[in-house]
CSV table of C-alpha atoms in Angstrom, one decimal:
chain,number,residue,atom,x,y,z
A,501,UNK,CA,-27.8,6.7,39.1
A,502,UNK,CA,-28.1,3.1,40.2
A,503,UNK,CA,-26.5,1.6,37.1
A,504,UNK,CA,-23.6,4.1,37.0
A,505,UNK,CA,-23.8,4.1,33.2
A,506,UNK,CA,-23.3,7.4,31.3
A,507,UNK,CA,-25.0,8.4,28.1
A,508,UNK,CA,-23.0,7.4,25.1
A,509,UNK,CA,-20.7,5.1,27.1
A,510,UNK,CA,-21.5,2.2,24.8
A,511,UNK,CA,-20.8,4.2,21.7
A,512,UNK,CA,-17.5,5.4,23.3
A,513,UNK,CA,-16.4,1.8,24.0
A,514,UNK,CA,-17.3,0.8,20.4
A,515,UNK,CA,-15.2,3.7,19.0
A,516,UNK,CA,-12.3,2.7,21.2
A,517,UNK,CA,-12.5,-0.9,20.0
A,518,UNK,CA,-12.7,0.1,16.3
A,519,UNK,CA,-9.8,2.5,16.8
A,520,UNK,CA,-7.8,-0.3,18.5
A,521,UNK,CA,-8.4,-2.7,15.6
A,522,UNK,CA,-7.7,0.0,13.1
A,523,UNK,CA,-4.4,0.9,14.8
A,524,UNK,CA,-3.5,-2.7,14.9
A,525,UNK,CA,-4.1,-3.1,11.1
A,526,UNK,CA,-2.3,0.2,10.3
A,527,UNK,CA,0.8,-0.4,12.5
A,528,UNK,CA,1.2,-4.0,11.3
A,529,UNK,CA,0.4,-3.4,7.6
A,530,UNK,CA,4.0,-4.1,6.5
A,531,UNK,CA,4.2,-7.3,8.5
A,532,UNK,CA,0.7,-8.4,7.3
A,533,UNK,CA,1.7,-7.8,3.7
A,534,UNK,CA,5.0,-9.6,3.9
A,535,UNK,CA,3.5,-12.6,5.8
A,536,UNK,CA,0.6,-12.8,3.3
A,537,UNK,CA,3.0,-12.8,0.3
A,538,UNK,CA,5.3,-15.4,2.0
A,539,UNK,CA,2.4,-17.8,2.9
A,540,UNK,CA,1.0,-17.8,-0.5
A,541,UNK,CA,4.4,-18.3,-2.1
A,542,UNK,CA,5.2,-21.2,0.2
A,543,UNK,CA,1.7,-22.7,-0.5
A,544,UNK,CA,2.4,-22.6,-4.2
A,545,UNK,CA,5.7,-24.4,-3.7
A,546,UNK,CA,4.1,-27.1,-1.5
A,547,UNK,CA,1.2,-27.7,-3.9
A,548,UNK,CA,3.0,-27.1,-7.1
A,549,UNK,CA,1.3,-30.1,-8.7
A,550,UNK,CA,-1.8,-27.9,-9.2
A,551,UNK,CA,0.3,-25.4,-11.1
A,552,UNK,CA,0.9,-27.4,-14.3
A,553,UNK,CA,1.6,-25.2,-17.3
A,554,UNK,CA,3.0,-22.3,-15.4
A,555,UNK,CA,6.4,-22.6,-17.1
A,556,UNK,CA,4.9,-21.8,-20.4
A,557,UNK,CA,3.1,-18.6,-19.2
A,558,UNK,CA,5.9,-16.3,-20.2
A,559,UNK,CA,3.6,-13.5,-21.3
A,560,UNK,CA,1.7,-13.6,-18.1
A,561,UNK,CA,4.9,-13.6,-16.1
A,562,UNK,CA,6.2,-10.6,-18.0
A,563,UNK,CA,3.0,-8.7,-17.3
A,564,UNK,CA,3.4,-9.4,-13.6
A,565,UNK,CA,7.0,-8.3,-13.6
A,566,UNK,CA,6.0,-5.0,-15.4
A,567,UNK,CA,3.3,-4.4,-12.7
A,568,UNK,CA,5.8,-5.0,-9.9
A,569,UNK,CA,8.4,-2.7,-11.5
A,570,UNK,CA,5.6,0.0,-12.0
A,571,UNK,CA,4.6,-0.3,-8.3
A,572,UNK,CA,8.2,0.1,-7.2
A,573,UNK,CA,8.7,3.0,-9.5
A,574,UNK,CA,5.5,4.7,-8.4
A,575,UNK,CA,6.4,4.3,-4.7
A,576,UNK,CA,10.0,5.6,-5.3
A,577,UNK,CA,8.6,8.6,-7.2
A,578,UNK,CA,6.3,9.4,-4.3
A,579,UNK,CA,9.0,8.8,-1.6
A,580,UNK,CA,11.2,11.5,-3.2
A,581,UNK,CA,8.5,14.1,-2.7
A,582,UNK,CA,7.0,13.1,0.7
A,583,UNK,CA,7.9,15.5,3.5
A,584,UNK,CA,6.3,13.4,6.3
A,585,UNK,CA,5.7,15.4,9.5
A,586,UNK,CA,7.0,18.6,7.9
A,587,UNK,CA,4.3,19.9,5.5
A,588,UNK,CA,1.4,18.9,3.4
A,589,UNK,CA,2.9,17.3,0.2
A,590,UNK,CA,1.0,18.3,-2.9
A,591,UNK,CA,3.6,18.1,-5.7
A,592,UNK,CA,4.7,15.3,-8.0
A,593,UNK,CA,2.5,12.2,-7.7
A,594,UNK,CA,0.7,13.8,-4.8
A,595,UNK,CA,-0.8,16.2,-7.2
A,596,UNK,CA,-2.4,13.3,-9.1
A,597,UNK,CA,-3.7,11.3,-6.1
A,598,UNK,CA,-3.7,11.6,-2.3
A,599,UNK,CA,-2.0,8.3,-1.6
A,600,UNK,CA,0.5,7.4,-4.3
A,601,UNK,CA,2.5,5.1,-1.9
A,602,UNK,CA,-0.5,2.8,-1.5
A,603,UNK,CA,-1.2,2.9,-5.2
A,604,UNK,CA,2.3,1.7,-5.7
A,605,UNK,CA,1.9,-1.0,-3.1
A,606,UNK,CA,-1.3,-2.1,-4.8
A,607,UNK,CA,0.4,-2.4,-8.2
A,608,UNK,CA,3.2,-4.5,-6.6
A,609,UNK,CA,0.7,-6.9,-5.0
A,610,UNK,CA,-1.3,-7.3,-8.2
A,611,UNK,CA,2.0,-7.9,-10.0
A,612,UNK,CA,3.0,-10.6,-7.5
A,613,UNK,CA,-0.5,-12.1,-7.8
A,614,UNK,CA,0.0,-12.4,-11.5
A,615,UNK,CA,3.5,-13.9,-11.2
A,616,UNK,CA,2.5,-16.3,-8.5
A,617,UNK,CA,-0.8,-17.2,-10.4
A,618,UNK,CA,-3.0,-16.5,-7.4
A,619,UNK,CA,-6.2,-16.7,-9.4
A,620,UNK,CA,-8.0,-18.7,-6.7
A,621,UNK,CA,-6.8,-16.5,-3.9
A,622,UNK,CA,-7.3,-13.0,-5.3
A,623,UNK,CA,-10.6,-12.4,-3.5
A,624,UNK,CA,-9.1,-13.2,-0.1
A,625,UNK,CA,-6.0,-11.1,-0.8
A,626,UNK,CA,-8.1,-8.2,-2.1
A,627,UNK,CA,-10.3,-8.3,1.1
A,628,UNK,CA,-7.2,-8.3,3.3
A,629,UNK,CA,-5.6,-5.4,1.5
A,630,UNK,CA,-8.9,-3.5,1.6
A,631,UNK,CA,-9.1,-3.9,5.4
A,632,UNK,CA,-5.5,-3.0,6.0
A,633,UNK,CA,-5.0,-0.1,3.7
A,634,UNK,CA,-8.5,1.2,4.1
A,635,UNK,CA,-8.0,1.6,7.8
A,636,UNK,CA,-4.6,3.2,7.1
A,637,UNK,CA,-6.0,5.7,4.7
A,638,UNK,CA,-8.9,6.7,7.0
A,639,UNK,CA,-6.6,7.2,9.9
A,640,UNK,CA,-4.1,9.2,7.9
A,641,UNK,CA,-6.7,11.5,6.4
A,642,UNK,CA,-8.3,12.1,9.8
A,643,UNK,CA,-4.9,13.2,11.2
A,644,UNK,CA,-4.1,15.3,8.1
A,645,UNK,CA,-7.4,17.2,8.4
A,646,UNK,CA,-6.7,17.8,12.1
A,647,UNK,CA,-3.2,19.1,11.4
A,648,UNK,CA,-3.7,21.2,8.2
A,649,UNK,CA,-7.4,22.0,8.4
A,650,UNK,CA,-8.7,24.1,5.4
A,651,UNK,CA,-5.5,23.3,3.4
A,652,UNK,CA,-6.1,19.6,3.6
A,653,UNK,CA,-9.8,20.0,2.8
A,654,UNK,CA,-9.1,22.1,-0.3
A,655,UNK,CA,-6.4,19.6,-1.5
A,656,UNK,CA,-8.7,16.6,-0.8
A,657,UNK,CA,-11.5,18.2,-2.7
A,658,UNK,CA,-9.4,18.7,-5.8
A,659,UNK,CA,-7.3,15.5,-5.7
A,660,UNK,CA,-8.6,11.9,-6.2
A,661,UNK,CA,-7.8,9.5,-3.4
A,662,UNK,CA,-6.3,6.7,-5.5
A,663,UNK,CA,-7.0,6.8,-9.2
A,664,UNK,CA,-5.1,9.7,-10.9
A,665,UNK,CA,-7.8,10.4,-13.5
A,666,UNK,CA,-6.7,14.0,-14.4
A,667,UNK,CA,-3.4,15.8,-15.0
A,668,UNK,CA,-2.0,18.4,-12.7
A,669,UNK,CA,0.4,21.2,-13.6
A,670,UNK,CA,2.2,20.5,-10.2
A,671,UNK,CA,3.2,17.0,-11.3
A,672,UNK,CA,6.6,18.3,-12.5
A,673,UNK,CA,8.5,19.1,-9.4
A,674,UNK,CA,11.9,18.4,-7.9
A,675,UNK,CA,12.4,14.8,-6.9
A,676,UNK,CA,14.9,14.5,-4.1
A,677,UNK,CA,17.1,11.3,-3.9
A,678,UNK,CA,18.1,12.2,-0.4
A,679,UNK,CA,14.5,12.2,0.7
A,680,UNK,CA,14.1,8.8,-1.1
A,681,UNK,CA,17.0,7.4,1.0
A,682,UNK,CA,15.6,8.9,4.2
A,683,UNK,CA,12.3,7.3,3.5
A,684,UNK,CA,14.2,3.9,3.1
A,685,UNK,CA,12.2,3.2,0.0
A,686,UNK,CA,15.2,1.3,-1.3
A,687,UNK,CA,14.2,-1.5,1.0
A,688,UNK,CA,10.9,-2.0,-0.8
A,689,UNK,CA,12.7,-2.1,-4.1
A,690,UNK,CA,15.3,-4.6,-2.8
A,691,UNK,CA,12.6,-6.9,-1.3
A,692,UNK,CA,10.5,-6.8,-4.5
A,693,UNK,CA,13.5,-7.6,-6.6
A,694,UNK,CA,14.8,-10.3,-4.4
A,695,UNK,CA,11.4,-11.9,-4.0
A,696,UNK,CA,10.8,-11.9,-7.8
A,697,UNK,CA,14.2,-13.4,-8.6
A,698,UNK,CA,13.9,-16.0,-5.8
A,699,UNK,CA,10.5,-17.1,-7.1
A,700,UNK,CA,11.6,-17.5,-10.7
A,701,UNK,CA,14.8,-19.3,-9.5
A,702,UNK,CA,12.6,-21.7,-7.5
A,703,UNK,CA,10.4,-22.4,-10.5
A,704,UNK,CA,13.4,-23.1,-12.7
A,705,UNK,CA,15.1,-25.3,-10.0
A,706,UNK,CA,12.0,-27.3,-9.2
A,707,UNK,CA,10.8,-27.5,-12.8
A,708,UNK,CA,7.3,-26.1,-12.7
């Protein structure tokens, strides 16, 4: 009575703090991703003397471009199926994994890492992406379970979270270009294409 503390108040404050940090990471994930990509690209331009021999790594560059294109394609495929806020999406790429948009984002980041030759920075980038998208996935799945209940639990039990390790008969559905446009996924494709072209143009111009 004298302290005025209630049982569990410390735990409640801790959960509020972790929720705040999680929301901050989730809501700012696009900005964090873009800023990270920009900082490392600028860093490579500033310290390009350590990047000797990059111009000859054409096969590595090609692999990076393929990964970027695969990530853009995977995200676009998912965006044409997603009915966010309307219903639980379980068709198309969502029949293969629960979070195909983030799988596409991961492929894009790995592709950029290969193109930019981030060999020394990959652990840091991987840790940042794990924190940002890990918090995002946990929050999304919690909300989906609250909204759809048994439907979500059944879907989650039958569908891998990230790695599509088995085929589903629901993978062949109707992809909707109007939904792709409404999702504004064309912006991700445009940014990825512009960034890739700008990087190679800078390398050719600066001669490294």
